mmCIF file of C-alpha atoms and ligand atoms in Angstrom:
data_model
loop_
_atom_site.group_PDB
_atom_site.id
_atom_site.type_symbol
_atom_site.label_atom_id
_atom_site.label_comp_id
_atom_site.label_asym_id
_atom_site.label_seq_id
_atom_site.Cartn_x
_atom_site.Cartn_y
_atom_site.Cartn_z
ATOM 1 C CA MET A 96 -16.774 -5.344 118.408
ATOM 2 C CA LYS A 97 -18.811 -2.297 119.438
ATOM 3 C CA THR A 98 -21.545 -2.872 122.000
ATOM 4 C CA ILE A 99 -25.267 -2.155 121.622
ATOM 5 C CA LEU A 100 -27.047 -1.433 124.928
ATOM 6 C CA ILE A 101 -30.741 -2.305 125.164
ATOM 7 C CA THR A 102 -32.456 -0.530 128.069
ATOM 8 C CA GLY A 103 -35.853 -1.792 129.222
ATOM 9 C CA ALA A 104 -34.696 -5.185 127.978
ATOM 10 C CA THR A 105 -37.247 -7.006 130.140
ATOM 11 C CA GLY A 106 -40.114 -4.805 128.918
ATOM 12 C CA THR A 107 -42.368 -4.866 125.874
ATOM 13 C CA THR A 108 -40.346 -2.951 123.275
ATOM 14 C CA GLY A 109 -36.890 -3.671 124.724
ATOM 15 C CA SER A 110 -37.433 -7.427 124.681
ATOM 16 C CA ALA A 111 -38.807 -7.188 121.122
ATOM 17 C CA THR A 112 -35.715 -5.242 120.042
ATOM 18 C CA LEU A 113 -33.486 -7.810 121.695
ATOM 19 C CA GLN A 114 -35.273 -10.649 119.877
ATOM 20 C CA TYR A 115 -34.543 -9.010 116.503
ATOM 21 C CA LEU A 116 -30.848 -8.476 117.300
ATOM 22 C CA LYS A 117 -30.055 -11.762 119.073
ATOM 23 C CA GLY A 118 -27.995 -14.342 117.232
ATOM 24 C CA LYS A 119 -26.975 -11.945 114.444
ATOM 25 C CA GLY A 120 -23.396 -11.390 115.548
ATOM 26 C CA PHE A 121 -23.916 -8.116 117.417
ATOM 27 C CA ASP A 122 -22.346 -7.542 120.824
ATOM 28 C CA LEU A 123 -25.484 -6.956 122.886
ATOM 29 C CA ARG A 124 -25.845 -5.772 126.482
ATOM 30 C CA ALA A 125 -29.269 -5.892 128.106
ATOM 31 C CA MET A 126 -30.042 -3.470 130.948
ATOM 32 C CA THR A 127 -32.348 -4.241 133.871
ATOM 33 C CA ARG A 128 -32.635 -3.126 137.511
ATOM 34 C CA SER A 129 -33.180 -6.662 138.697
ATOM 35 C CA ALA A 130 -30.469 -9.200 139.528
ATOM 36 C CA GLU A 131 -32.979 -11.994 139.014
ATOM 37 C CA LYS A 132 -33.973 -10.768 135.534
ATOM 38 C CA ALA A 133 -30.300 -10.222 134.663
ATOM 39 C CA ALA A 134 -29.606 -13.860 135.572
ATOM 40 C CA ALA A 135 -32.530 -14.996 133.379
ATOM 41 C CA LEU A 136 -31.171 -12.964 130.445
ATOM 42 C CA GLU A 137 -27.698 -14.431 130.930
ATOM 43 C CA LYS A 138 -29.255 -17.905 130.947
ATOM 44 C CA GLU A 139 -30.673 -17.115 127.487
ATOM 45 C CA GLY A 140 -27.155 -16.204 126.359
ATOM 46 C CA VAL A 141 -27.594 -12.415 126.563
ATOM 47 C CA SER A 142 -24.998 -10.387 128.428
ATOM 48 C CA ALA A 143 -26.827 -8.327 131.069
ATOM 49 C CA VAL A 144 -25.985 -5.318 133.201
ATOM 50 C CA ILE A 145 -27.803 -4.110 136.309
ATOM 51 C CA ALA A 146 -28.500 -0.371 136.198
ATOM 52 C CA ASP A 147 -31.141 2.181 137.143
ATOM 53 C CA TYR A 148 -31.781 5.549 135.462
ATOM 54 C CA SER A 149 -31.817 7.127 138.920
ATOM 55 C CA ASP A 150 -28.284 5.880 139.711
ATOM 56 C CA PRO A 151 -25.670 7.699 137.567
ATOM 57 C CA ALA A 152 -22.817 5.385 138.587
ATOM 58 C CA SER A 153 -24.807 2.371 137.419
ATOM 59 C CA LEU A 154 -25.437 4.108 134.068
ATOM 60 C CA ASP A 155 -21.704 4.786 133.647
ATOM 61 C CA LYS A 156 -21.055 1.082 134.150
ATOM 62 C CA ALA A 157 -23.844 0.060 131.760
ATOM 63 C CA LEU A 158 -22.623 2.470 129.072
ATOM 64 C CA ALA A 159 -18.883 1.709 129.199
ATOM 65 C CA GLY A 160 -17.734 0.734 125.699
ATOM 66 C CA VAL A 161 -21.226 1.165 124.213
ATOM 67 C CA GLU A 162 -21.509 2.516 120.673
ATOM 68 C CA ARG A 163 -25.301 2.465 120.193
ATOM 69 C CA ALA A 164 -28.186 2.429 122.641
ATOM 70 C CA PHE A 165 -31.923 1.727 122.643
ATOM 71 C CA LEU A 166 -33.636 4.026 125.152
ATOM 72 C CA VAL A 167 -37.019 3.236 126.652
ATOM 73 C CA HIS A 168 -38.644 3.943 130.002
ATOM 74 C CA THR A 169 -41.797 2.451 131.405
ATOM 75 C CA PRO A 170 -44.637 5.069 131.426
ATOM 76 C CA SER A 171 -43.779 7.236 134.433
ATOM 77 C CA LEU A 172 -43.555 10.850 135.536
ATOM 78 C CA GLN A 173 -39.807 10.192 135.820
ATOM 79 C CA ILE A 174 -39.405 9.936 132.035
ATOM 80 C CA PRO A 175 -37.892 13.418 131.486
ATOM 81 C CA HIS A 176 -35.534 13.279 134.456
ATOM 82 C CA HIS A 177 -34.420 9.678 133.897
ATOM 83 C CA GLU A 178 -34.080 9.760 130.114
ATOM 84 C CA LYS A 179 -32.142 13.035 130.189
ATOM 85 C CA ALA A 180 -29.793 11.494 132.771
ATOM 86 C CA PHE A 181 -29.302 8.563 130.405
ATOM 87 C CA ILE A 182 -28.574 10.873 127.453
ATOM 88 C CA ASP A 183 -26.015 12.798 129.541
ATOM 89 C CA ALA A 184 -24.322 9.573 130.642
ATOM 90 C CA ALA A 185 -24.356 8.234 127.076
ATOM 91 C CA LYS A 186 -22.758 11.389 125.745
ATOM 92 C CA LYS A 187 -20.085 11.227 128.441
ATOM 93 C CA ALA A 188 -19.398 7.574 127.561
ATOM 94 C CA GLY A 189 -18.933 8.444 123.870
ATOM 95 C CA VAL A 190 -22.097 6.707 122.623
ATOM 96 C CA LYS A 191 -22.550 7.479 118.921
ATOM 97 C CA LYS A 192 -26.254 6.806 118.475
ATOM 98 C CA ILE A 193 -29.459 6.610 120.551
ATOM 99 C CA VAL A 194 -32.763 5.139 119.358
ATOM 100 C CA LYS A 195 -35.477 6.501 121.637
ATOM 101 C CA VAL A 196 -39.027 5.271 122.140
ATOM 102 C CA SER A 197 -41.356 8.264 122.294
ATOM 103 C CA VAL A 198 -45.094 8.375 121.585
ATOM 104 C CA ILE A 199 -47.344 9.325 118.686
ATOM 105 C CA GLY A 200 -48.399 12.966 118.937
ATOM 106 C CA ALA A 201 -45.381 13.990 121.053
ATOM 107 C CA GLY A 202 -45.461 17.780 121.359
ATOM 108 C CA HIS A 203 -45.145 20.566 123.878
ATOM 109 C CA ASP A 204 -48.824 21.545 123.547
ATOM 110 C CA ALA A 205 -50.116 17.970 123.358
ATOM 111 C CA PRO A 206 -53.170 17.163 125.510
ATOM 112 C CA LEU A 207 -51.463 14.040 126.932
ATOM 113 C CA ARG A 208 -48.897 14.393 129.690
ATOM 114 C CA LEU A 209 -46.892 11.479 128.256
ATOM 115 C CA ALA A 210 -46.709 13.234 124.893
ATOM 116 C CA ARG A 211 -45.444 16.445 126.536
ATOM 117 C CA MET A 212 -42.839 14.553 128.578
ATOM 118 C CA HIS A 213 -41.581 12.739 125.494
ATOM 119 C CA ALA A 214 -41.398 16.028 123.552
ATOM 120 C CA GLU A 215 -39.119 17.408 126.265
ATOM 121 C CA VAL A 216 -36.765 14.421 125.967
ATOM 122 C CA GLU A 217 -36.901 14.429 122.154
ATOM 123 C CA ASP A 218 -35.673 18.057 122.170
ATOM 124 C CA TYR A 219 -32.947 17.206 124.659
ATOM 125 C CA LEU A 220 -31.774 14.277 122.549
ATOM 126 C CA MET A 221 -31.840 16.295 119.312
ATOM 127 C CA GLN A 222 -29.695 18.978 120.943
ATOM 128 C CA SER A 223 -27.306 16.514 122.596
ATOM 129 C CA GLY A 224 -25.015 16.142 119.600
ATOM 130 C CA VAL A 225 -25.502 12.336 119.724
ATOM 131 C CA ALA A 226 -26.989 10.875 116.521
ATOM 132 C CA TYR A 227 -30.557 9.722 117.069
ATOM 133 C CA THR A 228 -33.627 8.032 115.684
ATOM 134 C CA ILE A 229 -36.940 8.753 117.393
ATOM 135 C CA LEU A 230 -39.716 6.177 117.324
ATOM 136 C CA ARG A 231 -43.203 7.551 117.931
ATOM 137 C CA PRO A 232 -45.476 4.509 118.244
ATOM 138 C CA HIS A 233 -49.242 4.463 118.414
ATOM 139 C CA SER A 234 -50.961 2.370 121.110
ATOM 140 C CA PHE A 235 -49.602 -1.168 121.285
ATOM 141 C CA LEU A 236 -51.719 -4.223 120.440
ATOM 142 C CA GLN A 237 -49.968 -5.808 123.434
ATOM 143 C CA ASN A 238 -51.931 -3.413 125.723
ATOM 144 C CA LEU A 239 -54.957 -5.570 124.890
ATOM 145 C CA LEU A 240 -53.492 -8.318 127.084
ATOM 146 C CA GLY A 241 -54.689 -6.178 130.009
ATOM 147 C CA ASN A 242 -58.238 -7.251 129.063
ATOM 148 C CA THR A 243 -57.484 -10.920 129.733
ATOM 149 C CA PRO A 244 -59.270 -11.050 133.141
ATOM 150 C CA THR A 245 -62.633 -9.794 131.794
ATOM 151 C CA ILE A 246 -62.273 -11.835 128.603
ATOM 152 C CA HIS A 247 -61.935 -14.890 130.851
ATOM 153 C CA GLY A 248 -64.516 -13.955 133.419
ATOM 154 C CA GLN A 249 -67.197 -12.327 131.289
ATOM 155 C CA GLY A 250 -66.335 -12.919 127.636
ATOM 156 C CA ALA A 251 -66.104 -9.137 127.357
ATOM 157 C CA MET A 252 -63.662 -6.268 127.078
ATOM 158 C CA TYR A 253 -64.448 -2.738 128.213
ATOM 159 C CA SER A 254 -63.174 0.697 127.186
ATOM 160 C CA ASN A 255 -64.278 4.150 126.070
ATOM 161 C CA ASN A 256 -63.181 3.802 122.439
ATOM 162 C CA GLY A 257 -66.710 3.864 121.021
ATOM 163 C CA ASP A 258 -66.599 3.189 117.267
ATOM 164 C CA ALA A 259 -63.139 4.718 116.807
ATOM 165 C CA LYS A 260 -60.844 2.958 114.358
ATOM 166 C CA ILE A 261 -57.227 3.011 115.496
ATOM 167 C CA PRO A 262 -54.076 1.679 113.764
ATOM 168 C CA LEU A 263 -52.813 -0.205 116.835
ATOM 169 C CA ILE A 264 -49.231 -1.409 116.439
ATOM 170 C CA ASP A 265 -47.731 -4.749 117.333
ATOM 171 C CA ALA A 266 -44.758 -4.008 119.631
ATOM 172 C CA ARG A 267 -42.795 -6.675 117.768
ATOM 173 C CA ASP A 268 -42.730 -4.265 114.820
ATOM 174 C CA ILE A 269 -41.415 -1.492 117.071
ATOM 175 C CA GLY A 270 -38.604 -3.884 118.029
ATOM 176 C CA ALA A 271 -37.903 -4.633 114.380
ATOM 177 C CA VAL A 272 -37.733 -0.934 113.471
ATOM 178 C CA ALA A 273 -35.538 -0.225 116.514
ATOM 179 C CA ALA A 274 -33.203 -3.056 115.508
ATOM 180 C CA ALA A 275 -32.932 -1.601 111.993
ATOM 181 C CA ALA A 276 -32.293 1.907 113.314
ATOM 182 C CA LEU A 277 -29.570 0.567 115.634
ATOM 183 C CA THR A 278 -27.711 -1.475 113.042
ATOM 184 C CA GLU A 279 -28.390 -0.090 109.556
ATOM 185 C CA GLU A 280 -27.426 3.126 107.811
ATOM 186 C CA GLY A 281 -29.925 5.775 106.796
ATOM 187 C CA HIS A 282 -31.967 6.239 109.983
ATOM 188 C CA ASP A 283 -30.050 9.058 111.706
ATOM 189 C CA GLY A 284 -32.075 12.201 112.423
ATOM 190 C CA LYS A 285 -35.337 10.457 111.501
ATOM 191 C CA ILE A 286 -38.611 10.496 113.422
ATOM 192 C CA TYR A 287 -40.693 7.427 112.591
ATOM 193 C CA HIS A 288 -44.435 7.328 113.227
ATOM 194 C CA LEU A 289 -45.154 3.702 113.975
ATOM 195 C CA THR A 290 -48.658 2.323 113.506
ATOM 196 C CA GLY A 291 -50.236 -0.929 112.505
ATOM 197 C CA PRO A 292 -51.085 -1.469 108.828
ATOM 198 C CA MET A 293 -54.818 -0.838 109.295
ATOM 199 C CA ALA A 294 -57.120 1.121 111.583
ATOM 200 C CA VAL A 295 -59.352 -1.255 113.565
ATOM 201 C CA SER A 296 -62.361 -0.752 115.801
ATOM 202 C CA PHE A 297 -62.649 -2.355 119.228
ATOM 203 C CA GLN A 298 -65.530 -4.416 117.875
ATOM 204 C CA GLN A 299 -63.044 -5.851 115.353
ATOM 205 C CA VAL A 300 -60.475 -6.317 118.134
ATOM 206 C CA ALA A 301 -62.963 -8.323 120.229
ATOM 207 C CA GLY A 302 -63.908 -10.375 117.149
ATOM 208 C CA ALA A 303 -60.278 -11.180 116.313
ATOM 209 C CA ILE A 304 -59.437 -12.196 119.895
ATOM 210 C CA GLY A 305 -62.639 -14.270 120.081
ATOM 211 C CA SER A 306 -61.771 -16.119 116.834
ATOM 212 C CA ALA A 307 -58.222 -16.743 118.018
ATOM 213 C CA ILE A 308 -59.281 -18.231 121.365
ATOM 214 C CA GLY A 309 -62.418 -19.966 120.109
ATOM 215 C CA LYS A 310 -64.815 -18.098 122.400
ATOM 216 C CA GLU A 311 -67.196 -15.204 121.817
ATOM 217 C CA VAL A 312 -65.772 -11.915 123.077
ATOM 218 C CA GLN A 313 -67.912 -8.793 123.182
ATOM 219 C CA TYR A 314 -66.692 -5.219 123.137
ATOM 220 C CA VAL A 315 -68.546 -3.061 125.647
ATOM 221 C CA ASN A 316 -68.198 0.699 125.351
ATOM 222 C CA VAL A 317 -68.277 2.495 128.713
ATOM 223 C CA PRO A 318 -68.471 6.178 129.724
ATOM 224 C CA ASP A 319 -65.178 8.020 130.192
ATOM 225 C CA ASP A 320 -65.351 8.126 133.995
ATOM 226 C CA THR A 321 -66.093 4.385 134.192
ATOM 227 C CA ALA A 322 -63.104 3.717 131.928
ATOM 228 C CA LYS A 323 -60.918 5.848 134.193
ATOM 229 C CA GLN A 324 -62.140 4.042 137.319
ATOM 230 C CA GLY A 325 -61.374 0.702 135.656
ATOM 231 C CA LEU A 326 -57.821 1.788 134.798
ATOM 232 C CA VAL A 327 -57.143 3.146 138.277
ATOM 233 C CA GLY A 328 -58.622 -0.041 139.755
ATOM 234 C CA ALA A 329 -56.244 -2.056 137.575
ATOM 235 C CA GLY A 330 -53.307 -0.169 139.074
ATOM 236 C CA PHE A 331 -52.694 2.648 136.585
ATOM 237 C CA PRO A 332 -51.643 5.926 138.224
ATOM 238 C CA GLU A 333 -54.331 8.598 137.946
ATOM 239 C CA TRP A 334 -52.383 10.845 135.540
ATOM 240 C CA LEU A 335 -51.870 7.915 133.134
ATOM 241 C CA ALA A 336 -55.516 6.836 133.388
ATOM 242 C CA ASP A 337 -56.456 10.448 132.490
ATOM 243 C CA ASP A 338 -54.077 10.329 129.505
ATOM 244 C CA LEU A 339 -55.538 7.055 128.235
ATOM 245 C CA VAL A 340 -59.140 8.225 128.628
ATOM 246 C CA THR A 341 -58.283 11.494 126.834
ATOM 247 C CA LEU A 342 -56.578 9.565 124.040
ATOM 248 C CA ASN A 343 -59.720 7.494 123.506
ATOM 249 C CA GLN A 344 -61.948 10.597 123.611
ATOM 250 C CA TRP A 345 -59.779 12.073 120.875
ATOM 251 C CA GLY A 346 -59.977 8.784 118.936
ATOM 252 C CA ARG A 347 -63.785 8.928 119.058
ATOM 253 C CA GLN A 348 -63.765 12.486 117.741
ATOM 254 C CA VAL A 349 -61.440 11.618 114.846
ATOM 255 C CA GLY A 350 -63.373 8.458 113.933
ATOM 256 C CA GLU A 351 -60.916 6.630 111.687
ATOM 257 C CA GLN A 352 -57.209 7.367 112.014
ATOM 258 C CA ARG A 353 -54.894 6.953 109.044
ATOM 259 C CA PRO A 354 -52.066 4.447 109.395
ATOM 260 C CA SER A 355 -48.485 5.568 108.776
ATOM 261 C CA GLU A 356 -46.300 3.864 106.152
ATOM 262 C CA ASP A 357 -43.106 4.112 108.216
ATOM 263 C CA VAL A 358 -43.088 0.494 109.454
ATOM 264 C CA ALA A 359 -43.414 -0.863 105.910
ATOM 265 C CA THR A 360 -40.862 1.630 104.569
ATOM 266 C CA VAL A 361 -38.219 0.729 107.160
ATOM 267 C CA LEU A 362 -38.857 -3.031 107.241
ATOM 268 C CA GLY A 363 -39.795 -3.634 103.600
ATOM 269 C CA ARG A 364 -42.858 -5.548 104.815
ATOM 270 C CA PRO A 365 -46.153 -4.519 106.376
ATOM 271 C CA GLY A 366 -46.526 -4.591 110.142
ATOM 272 C CA HIS A 367 -48.359 -7.437 111.892
ATOM 273 C CA SER A 368 -52.125 -7.353 111.443
ATOM 274 C CA LEU A 369 -54.628 -7.535 114.292
ATOM 275 C CA GLU A 370 -55.543 -11.101 113.282
ATOM 276 C CA ASN A 371 -51.912 -12.140 113.221
ATOM 277 C CA PHE A 372 -51.354 -10.626 116.674
ATOM 278 C CA ALA A 373 -54.473 -12.309 118.092
ATOM 279 C CA ARG A 374 -53.380 -15.713 116.737
ATOM 280 C CA ASP A 375 -49.815 -15.366 118.061
ATOM 281 C CA TYR A 376 -51.014 -14.273 121.518
ATOM 282 C CA ALA A 377 -53.983 -16.643 121.750
ATOM 283 C CA GLY A 378 -52.192 -18.628 124.473
ATOM 284 C CA ALA A 379 -51.772 -15.500 126.600
ATOM 285 C CA PHE A 380 -55.417 -14.481 126.086
ATOM 286 C CA LYS A 381 -56.494 -17.997 127.067
ATOM 287 C CA GLY A 382 -54.417 -17.632 130.248
HETATM 288 N N1 NAP B 484 -48.012 1.029 125.606
HETATM 289 C C1 NAP B 484 -48.338 1.807 124.617
HETATM 290 O O1 NAP B 484 -49.392 1.669 123.993
HETATM 291 C C2 NAP B 484 -47.399 2.910 124.182
HETATM 292 C C3 NAP B 484 -47.699 3.621 123.021
HETATM 293 C C4 NAP B 484 -46.805 4.615 122.595
HETATM 294 C C5 NAP B 484 -45.657 4.895 123.312
HETATM 295 N N2 NAP B 484 -45.410 4.192 124.445
HETATM 296 C C6 NAP B 484 -44.184 4.515 125.198
HETATM 297 O O2 NAP B 484 -43.416 3.341 125.320
HETATM 298 C C7 NAP B 484 -42.692 3.395 126.536
HETATM 299 C C8 NAP B 484 -42.915 2.116 127.283
HETATM 300 O O3 NAP B 484 -42.347 1.067 126.548
HETATM 301 P P1 NAP B 484 -42.463 -0.444 127.014
HETATM 302 O O4 NAP B 484 -43.908 -0.818 127.029
HETATM 303 O O5 NAP B 484 -41.508 -1.225 126.231
HETATM 304 O O6 NAP B 484 -41.986 -0.299 128.522
HETATM 305 P P2 NAP B 484 -42.308 -1.268 129.737
HETATM 306 O O7 NAP B 484 -42.413 -2.663 129.247
HETATM 307 O O8 NAP B 484 -43.411 -0.698 130.544
HETATM 308 O O9 NAP B 484 -41.007 -1.068 130.642
HETATM 309 C C9 NAP B 484 -39.711 -1.068 130.114
HETATM 310 C C10 NAP B 484 -38.703 -1.316 131.177
HETATM 311 O O10 NAP B 484 -38.342 -0.116 131.872
HETATM 312 C C11 NAP B 484 -37.484 -0.570 132.894
HETATM 313 N N3 NAP B 484 -37.394 0.464 133.918
HETATM 314 C C12 NAP B 484 -38.397 0.998 134.653
HETATM 315 N N4 NAP B 484 -37.913 1.911 135.519
HETATM 316 C C13 NAP B 484 -36.562 1.934 135.335
HETATM 317 C C14 NAP B 484 -35.495 2.640 135.945
HETATM 318 N N5 NAP B 484 -35.716 3.506 136.936
HETATM 319 N N6 NAP B 484 -34.248 2.416 135.489
HETATM 320 C C15 NAP B 484 -34.003 1.523 134.524
HETATM 321 N N7 NAP B 484 -34.969 0.806 133.896
HETATM 322 C C16 NAP B 484 -36.234 1.011 134.313
HETATM 323 C C17 NAP B 484 -38.085 -1.892 133.404
HETATM 324 O O11 NAP B 484 -37.075 -2.873 133.417
HETATM 325 P P3 NAP B 484 -36.592 -3.649 134.765
HETATM 326 O O12 NAP B 484 -37.799 -3.820 135.657
HETATM 327 O O13 NAP B 484 -36.068 -4.948 134.232
HETATM 328 O O14 NAP B 484 -35.555 -2.789 135.343
HETATM 329 C C18 NAP B 484 -39.082 -2.251 132.278
HETATM 330 O O15 NAP B 484 -38.960 -3.580 131.814
HETATM 331 C C19 NAP B 484 -43.166 4.624 127.306
HETATM 332 O O16 NAP B 484 -42.236 5.656 127.144
HETATM 333 C C20 NAP B 484 -44.465 4.954 126.629
HETATM 334 O O17 NAP B 484 -44.750 6.334 126.679
HETATM 335 C C21 NAP B 484 -46.235 3.201 124.902
#
């Protein structure tokens, strides 16, 4: 049986992809840099391989006998260098198909550094000769889990979104689309724009989380520089904090963003709603 390699298998989209493919008869191999996480994956019955994008020999080992691969990298300035190294190694190993996580708005002239880095890798992948599907997700609903400390401490969540309405996507739907693109026909050469089914304001987000955890949660809009300070204080690198603040500025200018139909088209069902997400993650929001 041909192997499917899931990179970032311990992360948000990789673990979601793994969940959709597990137990369906596919020969799966989960990639992680950590021996401890590899052991945990093996304990769950998933074959794991230890590899790092910065170590070509480890990639050769991870990719031996692989037919299809899911490619994701945590947000980092290393994305172009590391993902191109992976594509080179995959090509050398005879991989037939790569499903890559990019970002909505990827483009060479994009205002966000992440979007420019992903555009560079998208081009590289498209020119590699390996079949591909590119997933360009909007902001994940799972990012909201970062607000858990202030939801607990103050019954509030802070950001610079203003009244913007954004079609935030549940990362579980990214995993479902990735799983389809890895195992079904008809997705080669496609770029999917992945959003939630409905644009929602942060006031609605706070309301949905509050209802799910049985506690009032207020959304507090803050100036851009305060939002940036908060992100840097929470450990985000400065360039990424700038990207996120810029993204929200843009969201405020647009007002209400239109959702894409790609999730529903690929999956034959709508993506998870905000309310559904809030209910399913209520335990995590409660802490
Ligand atoms: N969050 C959003 O709202 C959003 C929206 C649109 C697009 N995106 C894009 O989605 C991607 C992030 O996806 P995600 O949230 O699923 O990622 P993630 O959870 O942050 O991280 C994925 C995995 O990357 C692995 N990793 C990190 N450095 C590595 C290295 N040097 N070699 C091998 N593996 C490495 C880590 O696994 P181990 O520690 O186990 O090795 C980690 O679990 C980014 O490209 C981002 O631009 C994110």
